[in-house]
PDB file of C-alpha atoms in Angstrom:
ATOM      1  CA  UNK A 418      83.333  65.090 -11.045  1.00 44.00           C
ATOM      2  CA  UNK A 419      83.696  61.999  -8.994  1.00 52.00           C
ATOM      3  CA  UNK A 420      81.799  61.652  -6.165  1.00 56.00           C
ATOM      4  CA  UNK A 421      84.660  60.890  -3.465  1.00 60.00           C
ATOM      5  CA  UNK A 422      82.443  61.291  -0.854  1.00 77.00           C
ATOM      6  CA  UNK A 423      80.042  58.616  -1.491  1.00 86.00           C
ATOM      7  CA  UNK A 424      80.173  55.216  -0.579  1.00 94.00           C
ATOM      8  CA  UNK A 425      78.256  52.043  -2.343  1.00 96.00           C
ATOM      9  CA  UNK A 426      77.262  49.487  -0.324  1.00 98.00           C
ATOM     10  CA  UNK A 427      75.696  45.691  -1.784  1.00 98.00           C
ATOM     11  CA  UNK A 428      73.156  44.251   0.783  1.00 98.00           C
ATOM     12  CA  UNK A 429      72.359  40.279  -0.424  1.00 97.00           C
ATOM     13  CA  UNK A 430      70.906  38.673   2.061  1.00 95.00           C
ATOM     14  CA  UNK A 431      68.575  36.164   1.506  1.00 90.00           C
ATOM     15  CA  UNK A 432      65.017  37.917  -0.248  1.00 88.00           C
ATOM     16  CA  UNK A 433      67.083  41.405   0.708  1.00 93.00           C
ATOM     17  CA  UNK A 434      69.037  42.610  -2.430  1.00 96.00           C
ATOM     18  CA  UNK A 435      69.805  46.157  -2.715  1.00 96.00           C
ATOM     19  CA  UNK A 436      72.441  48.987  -3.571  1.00 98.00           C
ATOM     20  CA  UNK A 437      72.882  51.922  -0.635  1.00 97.00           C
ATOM     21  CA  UNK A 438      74.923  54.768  -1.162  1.00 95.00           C
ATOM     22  CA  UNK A 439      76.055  56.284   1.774  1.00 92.00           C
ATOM     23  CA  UNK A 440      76.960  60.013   2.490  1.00 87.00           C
ATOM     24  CA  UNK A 441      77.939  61.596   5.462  1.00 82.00           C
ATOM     25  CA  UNK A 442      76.929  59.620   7.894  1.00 81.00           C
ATOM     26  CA  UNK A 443      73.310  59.365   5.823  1.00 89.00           C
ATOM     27  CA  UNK A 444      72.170  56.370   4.138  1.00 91.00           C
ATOM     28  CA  UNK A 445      69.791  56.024   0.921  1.00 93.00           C
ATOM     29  CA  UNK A 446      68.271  53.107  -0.936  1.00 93.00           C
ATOM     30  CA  UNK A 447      69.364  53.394  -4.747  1.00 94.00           C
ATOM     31  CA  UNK A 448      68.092  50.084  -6.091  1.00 93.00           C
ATOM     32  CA  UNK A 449      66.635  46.651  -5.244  1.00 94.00           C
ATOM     33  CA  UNK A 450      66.577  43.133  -6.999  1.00 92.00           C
ATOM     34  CA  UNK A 451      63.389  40.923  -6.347  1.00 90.00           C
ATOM     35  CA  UNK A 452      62.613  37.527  -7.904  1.00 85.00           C
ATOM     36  CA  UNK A 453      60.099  37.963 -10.654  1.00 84.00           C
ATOM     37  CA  UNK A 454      57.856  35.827  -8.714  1.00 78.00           C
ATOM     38  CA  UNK A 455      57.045  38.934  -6.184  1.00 77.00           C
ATOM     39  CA  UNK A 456      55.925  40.836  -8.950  1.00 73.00           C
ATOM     40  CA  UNK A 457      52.252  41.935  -8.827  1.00 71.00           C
ATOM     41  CA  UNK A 458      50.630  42.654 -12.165  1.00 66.00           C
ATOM     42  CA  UNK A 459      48.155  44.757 -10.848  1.00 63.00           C
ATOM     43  CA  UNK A 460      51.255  47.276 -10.132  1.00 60.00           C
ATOM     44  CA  UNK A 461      50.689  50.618 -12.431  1.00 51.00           C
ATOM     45  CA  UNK A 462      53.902  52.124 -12.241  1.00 71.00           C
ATOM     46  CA  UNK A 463      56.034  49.216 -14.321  1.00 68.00           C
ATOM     47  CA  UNK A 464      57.794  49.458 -16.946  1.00 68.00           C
ATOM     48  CA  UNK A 465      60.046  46.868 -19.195  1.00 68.00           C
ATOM     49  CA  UNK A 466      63.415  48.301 -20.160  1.00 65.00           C
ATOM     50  CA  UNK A 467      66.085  45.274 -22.060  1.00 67.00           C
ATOM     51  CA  UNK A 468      63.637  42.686 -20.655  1.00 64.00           C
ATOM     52  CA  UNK A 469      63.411  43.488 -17.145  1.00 71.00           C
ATOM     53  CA  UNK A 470      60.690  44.904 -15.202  1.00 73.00           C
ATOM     54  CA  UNK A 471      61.256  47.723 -13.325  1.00 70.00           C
ATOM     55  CA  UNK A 472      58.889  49.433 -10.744  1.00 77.00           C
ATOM     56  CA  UNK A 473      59.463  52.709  -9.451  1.00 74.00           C
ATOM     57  CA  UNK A 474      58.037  52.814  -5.598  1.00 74.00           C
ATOM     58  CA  UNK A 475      58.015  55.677  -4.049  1.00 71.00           C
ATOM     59  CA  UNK A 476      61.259  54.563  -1.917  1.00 81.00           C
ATOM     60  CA  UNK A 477      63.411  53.231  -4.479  1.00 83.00           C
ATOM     61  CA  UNK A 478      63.562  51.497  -8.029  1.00 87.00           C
ATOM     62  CA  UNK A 479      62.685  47.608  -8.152  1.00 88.00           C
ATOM     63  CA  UNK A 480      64.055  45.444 -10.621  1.00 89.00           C
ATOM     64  CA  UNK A 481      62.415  41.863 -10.908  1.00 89.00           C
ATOM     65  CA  UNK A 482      64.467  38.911 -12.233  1.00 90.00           C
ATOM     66  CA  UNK A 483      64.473  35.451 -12.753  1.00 87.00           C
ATOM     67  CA  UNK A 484      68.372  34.887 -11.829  1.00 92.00           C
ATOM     68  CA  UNK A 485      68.576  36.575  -8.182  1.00 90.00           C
ATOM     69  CA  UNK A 486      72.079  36.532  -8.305  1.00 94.00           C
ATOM     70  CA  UNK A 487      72.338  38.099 -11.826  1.00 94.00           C
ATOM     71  CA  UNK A 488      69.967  40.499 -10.561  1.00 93.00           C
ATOM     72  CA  UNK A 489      72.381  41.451  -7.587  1.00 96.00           C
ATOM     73  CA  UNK A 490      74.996  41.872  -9.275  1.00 97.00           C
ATOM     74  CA  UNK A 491      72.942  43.696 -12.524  1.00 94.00           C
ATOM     75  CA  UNK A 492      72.304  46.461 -10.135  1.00 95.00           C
ATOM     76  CA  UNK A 493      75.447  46.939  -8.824  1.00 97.00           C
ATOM     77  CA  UNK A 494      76.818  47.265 -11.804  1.00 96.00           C
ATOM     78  CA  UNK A 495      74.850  49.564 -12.421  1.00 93.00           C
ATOM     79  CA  UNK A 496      74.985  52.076  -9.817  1.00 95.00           C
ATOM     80  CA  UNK A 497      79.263  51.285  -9.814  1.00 95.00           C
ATOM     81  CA  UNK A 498      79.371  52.311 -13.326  1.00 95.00           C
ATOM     82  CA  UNK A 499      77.126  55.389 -13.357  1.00 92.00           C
ATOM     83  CA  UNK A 500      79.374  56.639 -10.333  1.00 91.00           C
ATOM     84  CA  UNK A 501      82.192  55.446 -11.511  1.00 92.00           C
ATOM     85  CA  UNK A 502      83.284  54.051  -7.854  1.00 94.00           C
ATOM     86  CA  UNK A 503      83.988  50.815  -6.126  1.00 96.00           C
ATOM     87  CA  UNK A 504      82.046  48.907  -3.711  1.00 98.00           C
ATOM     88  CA  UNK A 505      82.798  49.918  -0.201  1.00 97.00           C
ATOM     89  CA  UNK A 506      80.550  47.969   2.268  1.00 98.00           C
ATOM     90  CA  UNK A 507      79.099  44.373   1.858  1.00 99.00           C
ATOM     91  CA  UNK A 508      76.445  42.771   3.989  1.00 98.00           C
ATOM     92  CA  UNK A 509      75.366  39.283   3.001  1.00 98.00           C
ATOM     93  CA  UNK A 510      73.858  36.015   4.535  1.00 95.00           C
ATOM     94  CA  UNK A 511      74.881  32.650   4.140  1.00 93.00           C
ATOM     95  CA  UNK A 512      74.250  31.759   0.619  1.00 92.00           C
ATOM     96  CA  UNK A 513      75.626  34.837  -0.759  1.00 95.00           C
ATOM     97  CA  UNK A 514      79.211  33.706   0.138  1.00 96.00           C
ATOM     98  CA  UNK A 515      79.809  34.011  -3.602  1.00 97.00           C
ATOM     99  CA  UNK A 516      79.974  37.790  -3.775  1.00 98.00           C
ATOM    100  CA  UNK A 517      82.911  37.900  -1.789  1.00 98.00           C
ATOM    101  CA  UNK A 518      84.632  36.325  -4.330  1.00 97.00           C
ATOM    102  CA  UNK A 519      83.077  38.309  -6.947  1.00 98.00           C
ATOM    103  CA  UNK A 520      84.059  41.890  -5.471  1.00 98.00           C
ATOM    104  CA  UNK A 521      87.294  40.514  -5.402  1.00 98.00           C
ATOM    105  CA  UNK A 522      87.170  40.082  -9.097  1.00 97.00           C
ATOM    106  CA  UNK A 523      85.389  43.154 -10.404  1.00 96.00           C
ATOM    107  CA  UNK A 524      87.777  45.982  -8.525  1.00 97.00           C
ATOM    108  CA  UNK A 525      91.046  45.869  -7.135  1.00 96.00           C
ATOM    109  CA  UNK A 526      90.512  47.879  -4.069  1.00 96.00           C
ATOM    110  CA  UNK A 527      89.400  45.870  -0.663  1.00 98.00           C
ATOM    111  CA  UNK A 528      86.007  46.967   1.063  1.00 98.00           C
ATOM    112  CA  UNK A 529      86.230  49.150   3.799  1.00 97.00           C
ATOM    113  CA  UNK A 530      83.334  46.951   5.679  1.00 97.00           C
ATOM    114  CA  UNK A 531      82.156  43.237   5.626  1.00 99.00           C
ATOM    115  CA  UNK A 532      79.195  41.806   7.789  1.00 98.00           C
ATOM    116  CA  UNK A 533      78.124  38.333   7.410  1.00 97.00           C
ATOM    117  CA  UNK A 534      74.874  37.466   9.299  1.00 94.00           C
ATOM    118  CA  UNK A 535      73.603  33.613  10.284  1.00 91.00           C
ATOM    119  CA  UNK A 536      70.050  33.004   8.034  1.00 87.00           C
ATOM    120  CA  UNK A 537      66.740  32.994   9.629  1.00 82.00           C
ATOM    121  CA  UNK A 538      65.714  29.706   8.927  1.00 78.00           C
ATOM    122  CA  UNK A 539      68.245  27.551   6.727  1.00 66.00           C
ATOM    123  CA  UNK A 540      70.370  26.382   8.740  1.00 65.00           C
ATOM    124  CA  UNK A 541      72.822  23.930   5.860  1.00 75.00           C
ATOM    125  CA  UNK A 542      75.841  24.605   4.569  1.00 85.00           C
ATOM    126  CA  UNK A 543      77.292  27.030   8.017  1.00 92.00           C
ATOM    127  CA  UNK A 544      80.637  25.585   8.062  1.00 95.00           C
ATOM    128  CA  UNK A 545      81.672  25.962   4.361  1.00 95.00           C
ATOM    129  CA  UNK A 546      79.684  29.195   3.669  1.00 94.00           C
ATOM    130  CA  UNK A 547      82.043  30.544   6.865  1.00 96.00           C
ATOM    131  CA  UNK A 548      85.600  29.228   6.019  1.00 97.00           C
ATOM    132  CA  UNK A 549      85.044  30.493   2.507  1.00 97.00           C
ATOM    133  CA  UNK A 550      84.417  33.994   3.592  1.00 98.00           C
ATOM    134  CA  UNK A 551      86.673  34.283   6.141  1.00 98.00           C
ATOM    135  CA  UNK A 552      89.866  32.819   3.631  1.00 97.00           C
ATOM    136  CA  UNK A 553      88.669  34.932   0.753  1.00 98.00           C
ATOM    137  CA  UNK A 554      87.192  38.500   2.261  1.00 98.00           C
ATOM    138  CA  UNK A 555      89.100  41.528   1.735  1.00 98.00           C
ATOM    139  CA  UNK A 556      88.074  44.825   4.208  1.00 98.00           C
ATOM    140  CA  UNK A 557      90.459  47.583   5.431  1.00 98.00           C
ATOM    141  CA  UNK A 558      87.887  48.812   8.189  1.00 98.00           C
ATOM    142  CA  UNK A 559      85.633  46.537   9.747  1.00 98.00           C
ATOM    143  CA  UNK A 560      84.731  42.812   9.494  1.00 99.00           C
ATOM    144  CA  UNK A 561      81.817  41.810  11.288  1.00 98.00           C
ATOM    145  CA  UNK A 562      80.571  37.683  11.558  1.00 97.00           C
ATOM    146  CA  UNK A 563      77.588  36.751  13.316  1.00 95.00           C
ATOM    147  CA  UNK A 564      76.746  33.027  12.270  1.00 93.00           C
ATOM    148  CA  UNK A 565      76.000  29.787  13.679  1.00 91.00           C
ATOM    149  CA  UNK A 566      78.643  27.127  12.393  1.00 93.00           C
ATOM    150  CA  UNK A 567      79.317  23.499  14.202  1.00 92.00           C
ATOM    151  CA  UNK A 568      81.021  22.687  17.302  1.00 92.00           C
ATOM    152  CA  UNK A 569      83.595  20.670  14.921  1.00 93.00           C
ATOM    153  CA  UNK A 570      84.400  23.706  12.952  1.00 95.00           C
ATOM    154  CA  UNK A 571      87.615  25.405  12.810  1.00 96.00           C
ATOM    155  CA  UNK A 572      89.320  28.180  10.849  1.00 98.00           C
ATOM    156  CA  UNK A 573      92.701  27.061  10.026  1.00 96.00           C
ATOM    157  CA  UNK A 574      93.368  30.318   7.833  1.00 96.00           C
ATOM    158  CA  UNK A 575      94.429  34.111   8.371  1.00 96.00           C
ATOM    159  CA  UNK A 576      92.214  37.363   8.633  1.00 98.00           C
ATOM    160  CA  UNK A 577      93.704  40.623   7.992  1.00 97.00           C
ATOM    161  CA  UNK A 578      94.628  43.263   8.245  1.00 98.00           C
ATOM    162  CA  UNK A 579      91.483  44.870   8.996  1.00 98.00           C
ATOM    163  CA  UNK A 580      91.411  48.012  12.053  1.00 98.00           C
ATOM    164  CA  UNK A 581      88.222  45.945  13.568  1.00 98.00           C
ATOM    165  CA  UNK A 582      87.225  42.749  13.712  1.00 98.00           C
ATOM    166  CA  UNK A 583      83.927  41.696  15.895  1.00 98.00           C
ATOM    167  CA  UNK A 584      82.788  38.125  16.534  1.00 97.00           C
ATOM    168  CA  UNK A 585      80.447  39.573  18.911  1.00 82.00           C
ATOM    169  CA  UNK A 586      77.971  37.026  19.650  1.00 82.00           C
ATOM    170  CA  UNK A 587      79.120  33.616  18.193  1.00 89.00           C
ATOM    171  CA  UNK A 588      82.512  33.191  18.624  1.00 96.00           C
ATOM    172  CA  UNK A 589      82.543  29.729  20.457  1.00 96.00           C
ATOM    173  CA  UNK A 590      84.213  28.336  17.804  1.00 97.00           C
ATOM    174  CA  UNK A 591      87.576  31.133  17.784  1.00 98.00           C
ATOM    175  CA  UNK A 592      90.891  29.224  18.851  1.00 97.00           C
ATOM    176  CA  UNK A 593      94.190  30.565  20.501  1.00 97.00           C
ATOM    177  CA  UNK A 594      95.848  30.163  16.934  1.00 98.00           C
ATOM    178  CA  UNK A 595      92.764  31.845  15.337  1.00 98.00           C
ATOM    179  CA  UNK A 596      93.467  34.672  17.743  1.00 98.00           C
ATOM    180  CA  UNK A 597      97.413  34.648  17.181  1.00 98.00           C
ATOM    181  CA  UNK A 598      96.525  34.459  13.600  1.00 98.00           C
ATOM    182  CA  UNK A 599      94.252  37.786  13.162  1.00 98.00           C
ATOM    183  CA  UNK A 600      95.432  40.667  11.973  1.00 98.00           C
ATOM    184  CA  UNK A 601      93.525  43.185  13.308  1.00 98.00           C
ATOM    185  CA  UNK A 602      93.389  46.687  15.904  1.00 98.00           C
ATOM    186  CA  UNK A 603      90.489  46.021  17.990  1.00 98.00           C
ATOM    187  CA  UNK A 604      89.271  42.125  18.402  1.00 98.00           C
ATOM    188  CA  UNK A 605      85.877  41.727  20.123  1.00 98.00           C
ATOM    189  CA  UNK A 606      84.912  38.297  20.399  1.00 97.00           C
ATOM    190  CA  UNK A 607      81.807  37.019  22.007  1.00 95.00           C
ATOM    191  CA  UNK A 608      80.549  33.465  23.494  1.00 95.00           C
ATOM    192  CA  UNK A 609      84.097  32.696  23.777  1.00 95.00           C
ATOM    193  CA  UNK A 610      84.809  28.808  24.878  1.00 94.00           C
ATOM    194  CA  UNK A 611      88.539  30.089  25.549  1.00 92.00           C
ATOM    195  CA  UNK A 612      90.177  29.433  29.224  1.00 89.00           C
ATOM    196  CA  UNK A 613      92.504  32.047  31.026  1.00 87.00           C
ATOM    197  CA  UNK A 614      95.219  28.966  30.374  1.00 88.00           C
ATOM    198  CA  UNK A 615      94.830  29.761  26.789  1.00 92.00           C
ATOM    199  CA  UNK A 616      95.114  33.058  27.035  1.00 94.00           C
ATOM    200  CA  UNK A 617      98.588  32.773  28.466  1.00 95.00           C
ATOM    201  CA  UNK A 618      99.531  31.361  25.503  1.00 96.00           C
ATOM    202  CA  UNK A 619      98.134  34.617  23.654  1.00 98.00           C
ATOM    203  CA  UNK A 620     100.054  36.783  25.853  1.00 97.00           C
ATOM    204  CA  UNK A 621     102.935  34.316  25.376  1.00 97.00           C
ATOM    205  CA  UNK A 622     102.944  34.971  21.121  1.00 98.00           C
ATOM    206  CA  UNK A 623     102.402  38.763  22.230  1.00 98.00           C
ATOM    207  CA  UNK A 624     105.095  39.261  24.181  1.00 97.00           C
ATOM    208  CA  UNK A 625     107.462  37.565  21.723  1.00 97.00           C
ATOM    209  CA  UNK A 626     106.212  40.229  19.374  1.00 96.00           C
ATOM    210  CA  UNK A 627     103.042  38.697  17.681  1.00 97.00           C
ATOM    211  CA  UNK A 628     100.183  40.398  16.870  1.00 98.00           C
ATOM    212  CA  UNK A 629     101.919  43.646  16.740  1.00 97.00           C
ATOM    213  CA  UNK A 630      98.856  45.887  15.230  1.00 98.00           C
ATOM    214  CA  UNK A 631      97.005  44.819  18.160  1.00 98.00           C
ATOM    215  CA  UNK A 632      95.599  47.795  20.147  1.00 98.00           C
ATOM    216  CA  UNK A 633      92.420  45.984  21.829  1.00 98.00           C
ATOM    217  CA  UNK A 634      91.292  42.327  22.656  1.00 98.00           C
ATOM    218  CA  UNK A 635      87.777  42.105  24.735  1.00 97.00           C
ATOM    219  CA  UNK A 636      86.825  38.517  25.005  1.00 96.00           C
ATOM    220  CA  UNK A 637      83.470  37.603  26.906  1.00 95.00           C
ATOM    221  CA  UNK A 638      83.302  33.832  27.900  1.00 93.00           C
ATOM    222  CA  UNK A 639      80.083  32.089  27.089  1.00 89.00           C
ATOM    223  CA  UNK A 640      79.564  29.757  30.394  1.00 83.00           C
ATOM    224  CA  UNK A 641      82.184  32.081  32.527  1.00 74.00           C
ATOM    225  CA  UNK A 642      85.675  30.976  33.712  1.00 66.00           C
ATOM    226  CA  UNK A 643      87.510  30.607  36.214  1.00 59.00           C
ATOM    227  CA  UNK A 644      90.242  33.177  37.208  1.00 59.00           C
ATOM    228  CA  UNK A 645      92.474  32.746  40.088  1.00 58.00           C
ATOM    229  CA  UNK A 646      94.368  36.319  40.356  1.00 55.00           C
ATOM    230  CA  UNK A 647      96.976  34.225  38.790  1.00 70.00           C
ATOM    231  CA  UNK A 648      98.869  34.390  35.475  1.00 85.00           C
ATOM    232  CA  UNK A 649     101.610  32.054  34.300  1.00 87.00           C
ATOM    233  CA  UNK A 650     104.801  33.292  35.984  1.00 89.00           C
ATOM    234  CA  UNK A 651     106.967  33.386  32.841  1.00 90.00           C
ATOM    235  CA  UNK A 652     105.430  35.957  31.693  1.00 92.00           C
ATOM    236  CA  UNK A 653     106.109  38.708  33.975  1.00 92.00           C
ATOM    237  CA  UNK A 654     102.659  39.808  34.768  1.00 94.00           C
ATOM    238  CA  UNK A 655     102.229  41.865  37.613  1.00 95.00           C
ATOM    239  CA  UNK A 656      99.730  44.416  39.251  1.00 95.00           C
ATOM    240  CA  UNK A 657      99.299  47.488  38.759  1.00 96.00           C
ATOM    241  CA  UNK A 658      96.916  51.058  39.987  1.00 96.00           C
ATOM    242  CA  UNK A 659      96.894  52.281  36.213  1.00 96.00           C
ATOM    243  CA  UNK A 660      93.932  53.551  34.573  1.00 96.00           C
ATOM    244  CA  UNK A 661      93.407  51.359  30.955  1.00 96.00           C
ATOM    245  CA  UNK A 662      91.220  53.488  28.163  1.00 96.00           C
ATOM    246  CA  UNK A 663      89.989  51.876  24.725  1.00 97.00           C
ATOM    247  CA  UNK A 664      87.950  54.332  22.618  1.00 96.00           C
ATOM    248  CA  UNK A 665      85.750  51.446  21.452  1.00 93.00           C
ATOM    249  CA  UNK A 666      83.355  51.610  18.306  1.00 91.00           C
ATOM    250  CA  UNK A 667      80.233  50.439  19.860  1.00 88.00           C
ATOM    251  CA  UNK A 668      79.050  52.892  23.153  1.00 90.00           C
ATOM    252  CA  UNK A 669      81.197  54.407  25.462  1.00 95.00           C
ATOM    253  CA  UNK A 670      85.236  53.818  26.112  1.00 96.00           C
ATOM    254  CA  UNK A 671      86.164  50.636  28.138  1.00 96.00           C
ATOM    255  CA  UNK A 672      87.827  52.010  31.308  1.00 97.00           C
ATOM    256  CA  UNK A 673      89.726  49.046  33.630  1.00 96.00           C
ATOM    257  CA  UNK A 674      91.334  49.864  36.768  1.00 95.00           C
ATOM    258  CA  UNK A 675      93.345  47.417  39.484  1.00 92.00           C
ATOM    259  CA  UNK A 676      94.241  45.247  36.432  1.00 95.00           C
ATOM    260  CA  UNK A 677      97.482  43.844  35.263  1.00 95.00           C
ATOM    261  CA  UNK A 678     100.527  45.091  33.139  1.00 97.00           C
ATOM    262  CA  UNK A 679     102.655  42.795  31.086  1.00 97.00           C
ATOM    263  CA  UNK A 680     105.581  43.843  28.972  1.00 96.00           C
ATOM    264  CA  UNK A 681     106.504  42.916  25.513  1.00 95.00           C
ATOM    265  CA  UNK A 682     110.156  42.389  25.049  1.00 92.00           C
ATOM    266  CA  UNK A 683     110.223  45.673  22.542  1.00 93.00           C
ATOM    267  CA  UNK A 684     109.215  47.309  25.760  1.00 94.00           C
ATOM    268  CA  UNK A 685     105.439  48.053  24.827  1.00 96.00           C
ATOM    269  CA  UNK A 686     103.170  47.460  27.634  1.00 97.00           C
ATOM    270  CA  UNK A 687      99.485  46.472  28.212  1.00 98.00           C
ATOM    271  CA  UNK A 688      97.134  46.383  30.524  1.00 98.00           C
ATOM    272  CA  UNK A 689      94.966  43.233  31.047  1.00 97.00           C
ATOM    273  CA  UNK A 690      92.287  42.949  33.130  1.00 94.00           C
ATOM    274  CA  UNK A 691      90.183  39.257  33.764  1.00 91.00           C
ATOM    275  CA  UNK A 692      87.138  37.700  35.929  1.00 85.00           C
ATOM    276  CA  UNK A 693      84.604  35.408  34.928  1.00 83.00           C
ATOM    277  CA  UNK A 694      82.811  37.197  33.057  1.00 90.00           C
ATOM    278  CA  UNK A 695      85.344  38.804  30.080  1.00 93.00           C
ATOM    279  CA  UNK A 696      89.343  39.638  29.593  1.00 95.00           C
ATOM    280  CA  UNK A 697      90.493  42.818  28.138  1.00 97.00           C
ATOM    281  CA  UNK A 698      93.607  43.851  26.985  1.00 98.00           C
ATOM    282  CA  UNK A 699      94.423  47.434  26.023  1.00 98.00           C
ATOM    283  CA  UNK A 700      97.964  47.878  24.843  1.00 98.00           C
ATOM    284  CA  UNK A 701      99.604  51.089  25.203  1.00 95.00           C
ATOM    285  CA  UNK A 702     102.308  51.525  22.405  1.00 88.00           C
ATOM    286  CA  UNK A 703     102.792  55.467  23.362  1.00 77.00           C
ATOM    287  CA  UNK A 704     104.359  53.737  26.232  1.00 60.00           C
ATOM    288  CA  UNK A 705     106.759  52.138  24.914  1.00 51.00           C
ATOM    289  CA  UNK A 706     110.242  51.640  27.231  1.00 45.00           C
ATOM    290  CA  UNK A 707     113.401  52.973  26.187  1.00 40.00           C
TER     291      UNK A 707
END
């Protein structure tokens, strides 16, 4: 019988290559890739099965080759095959942009989570290792990015759609038409170098009916902004006692209160609320005017 209720997840990031499966909320090591180089040939428990190496710790089975990214991709297919499932979750570094493009190839179903994490030490390569992922990666769920690219870079592509997408620490590099341009439920971006000006012009593409999966935009400014009480007049924004709850993924719901309400011309409203610090927007489409 298939095993529905297991997920496979690939981990490649830089000397970290292994295969989780995932179960319930419980995770478990399955197999790990190494570069023959680790190996120790004092090790008892090895054995050589089609000409690799294999040593059973007591954790997990460790497979030593030559080719690291044949080896990440021999164990995969491995554990994919003997389960007879796709891969659901992919974490990788920098120069493991390439399995994105592979997992697109091998099964036709998208991941149901993507992280990409900055390297600890090489620091080449950000910008094109980033726009490559970000054109090519396919993920229903979640679709995390935490790296370091240049102050030059930009994303002139689409996300999406994806129910969360979190640029939680480096976003300093996210635009107003990167924003207007992802597809996504919740949007959490961090370090933000965007102004309260451009964020009228996000409202502005909102309320003319962009963005219309959008449930949740939190947006903390890197250096802080500054925030008059004032929005662009045109569109409509006024104040407002209501109570604003987002049931976010990472800790507790975001509450606001004395915020702002602005209406999209479909008559769906949202609450925004703005100082220095961070702008949220919570958009209430059980609300919607008739």
């Amino acid at each position: 019988m298939k095993p529905l209720m297991w997920a496979i997840c690939m981990i490649d990031f830089e000397n970290d290559r292994r295969v989780i499966i995932v179960k319930s909320g419980i995770e478990a090591n399955v197999l790990s890739a190494v570069h023959i180089s680790k190996f120790n040939e004092s090790t008892s428990k090895v054995v050589e099965i089609n000409g690799y190496k294999i040593e059973f710790s007591p954790e997990y089975p460790i497979l030593y080759f030559e080719d690291q990214e044949l080896g990440s991709k021999w164990i995969v297919d491995y554990v994919t095959d003997l389960l007879n499932i796709d891969v659901r979750g992919l974490a990788i570094g920098r120069s493991s942009a390439w399995t994105v493009d592979w997992i697109n190839k091998r099964q036709e179903k998208p991941l149901n989570r993507f992280a990409l994490f900055k390297p600890t030490s090489n620091n080449s390569n950000a910008d094109e290792s980033m726009d490559y992922v970000l054109k090519n990666v396919r993920s229903s769920d979640f679709i995390g990015i935490n790296e370091d690219v240049s102050d030059n870079y930009r994303f002139n592509g689409k996300l999406g759609p994806v129910k969360e997408l979190a640029i939680s620490r480096n976003g300093y590099w996210v635009t107003c038409d990167n924003l207007m341009n992802f597809d996504a439920i919740a949007i959490y971006i961090g370090r933000s170098r965007l102004t309260v000006s451009i964020l009228n012009l996000f409202l502005r593409h909102w309320r003319a009916g962009g963005s219309p999966r959008l449930e949740y935009l939190e947006v903390f400014f890197e250096n802080g902004t500054v925030f008059e009480n004032t929005f662009d007049g045109d569109l409509e924004i006024v104040r407002t006692n209501e109570v604003g709850t987002y049931p976010v993924s990472y800790g507790e719901p975001v509450v606001i209160r004395n915020c702002y309400r602005v209406q999209r011309t479909d008559g769906i409203m949202a609450l925004v609320d703005c100082d220095r610090q961070r702008f949220y927007m919570i958009v209430q489409h059980e609300k919607a005017s008739h």
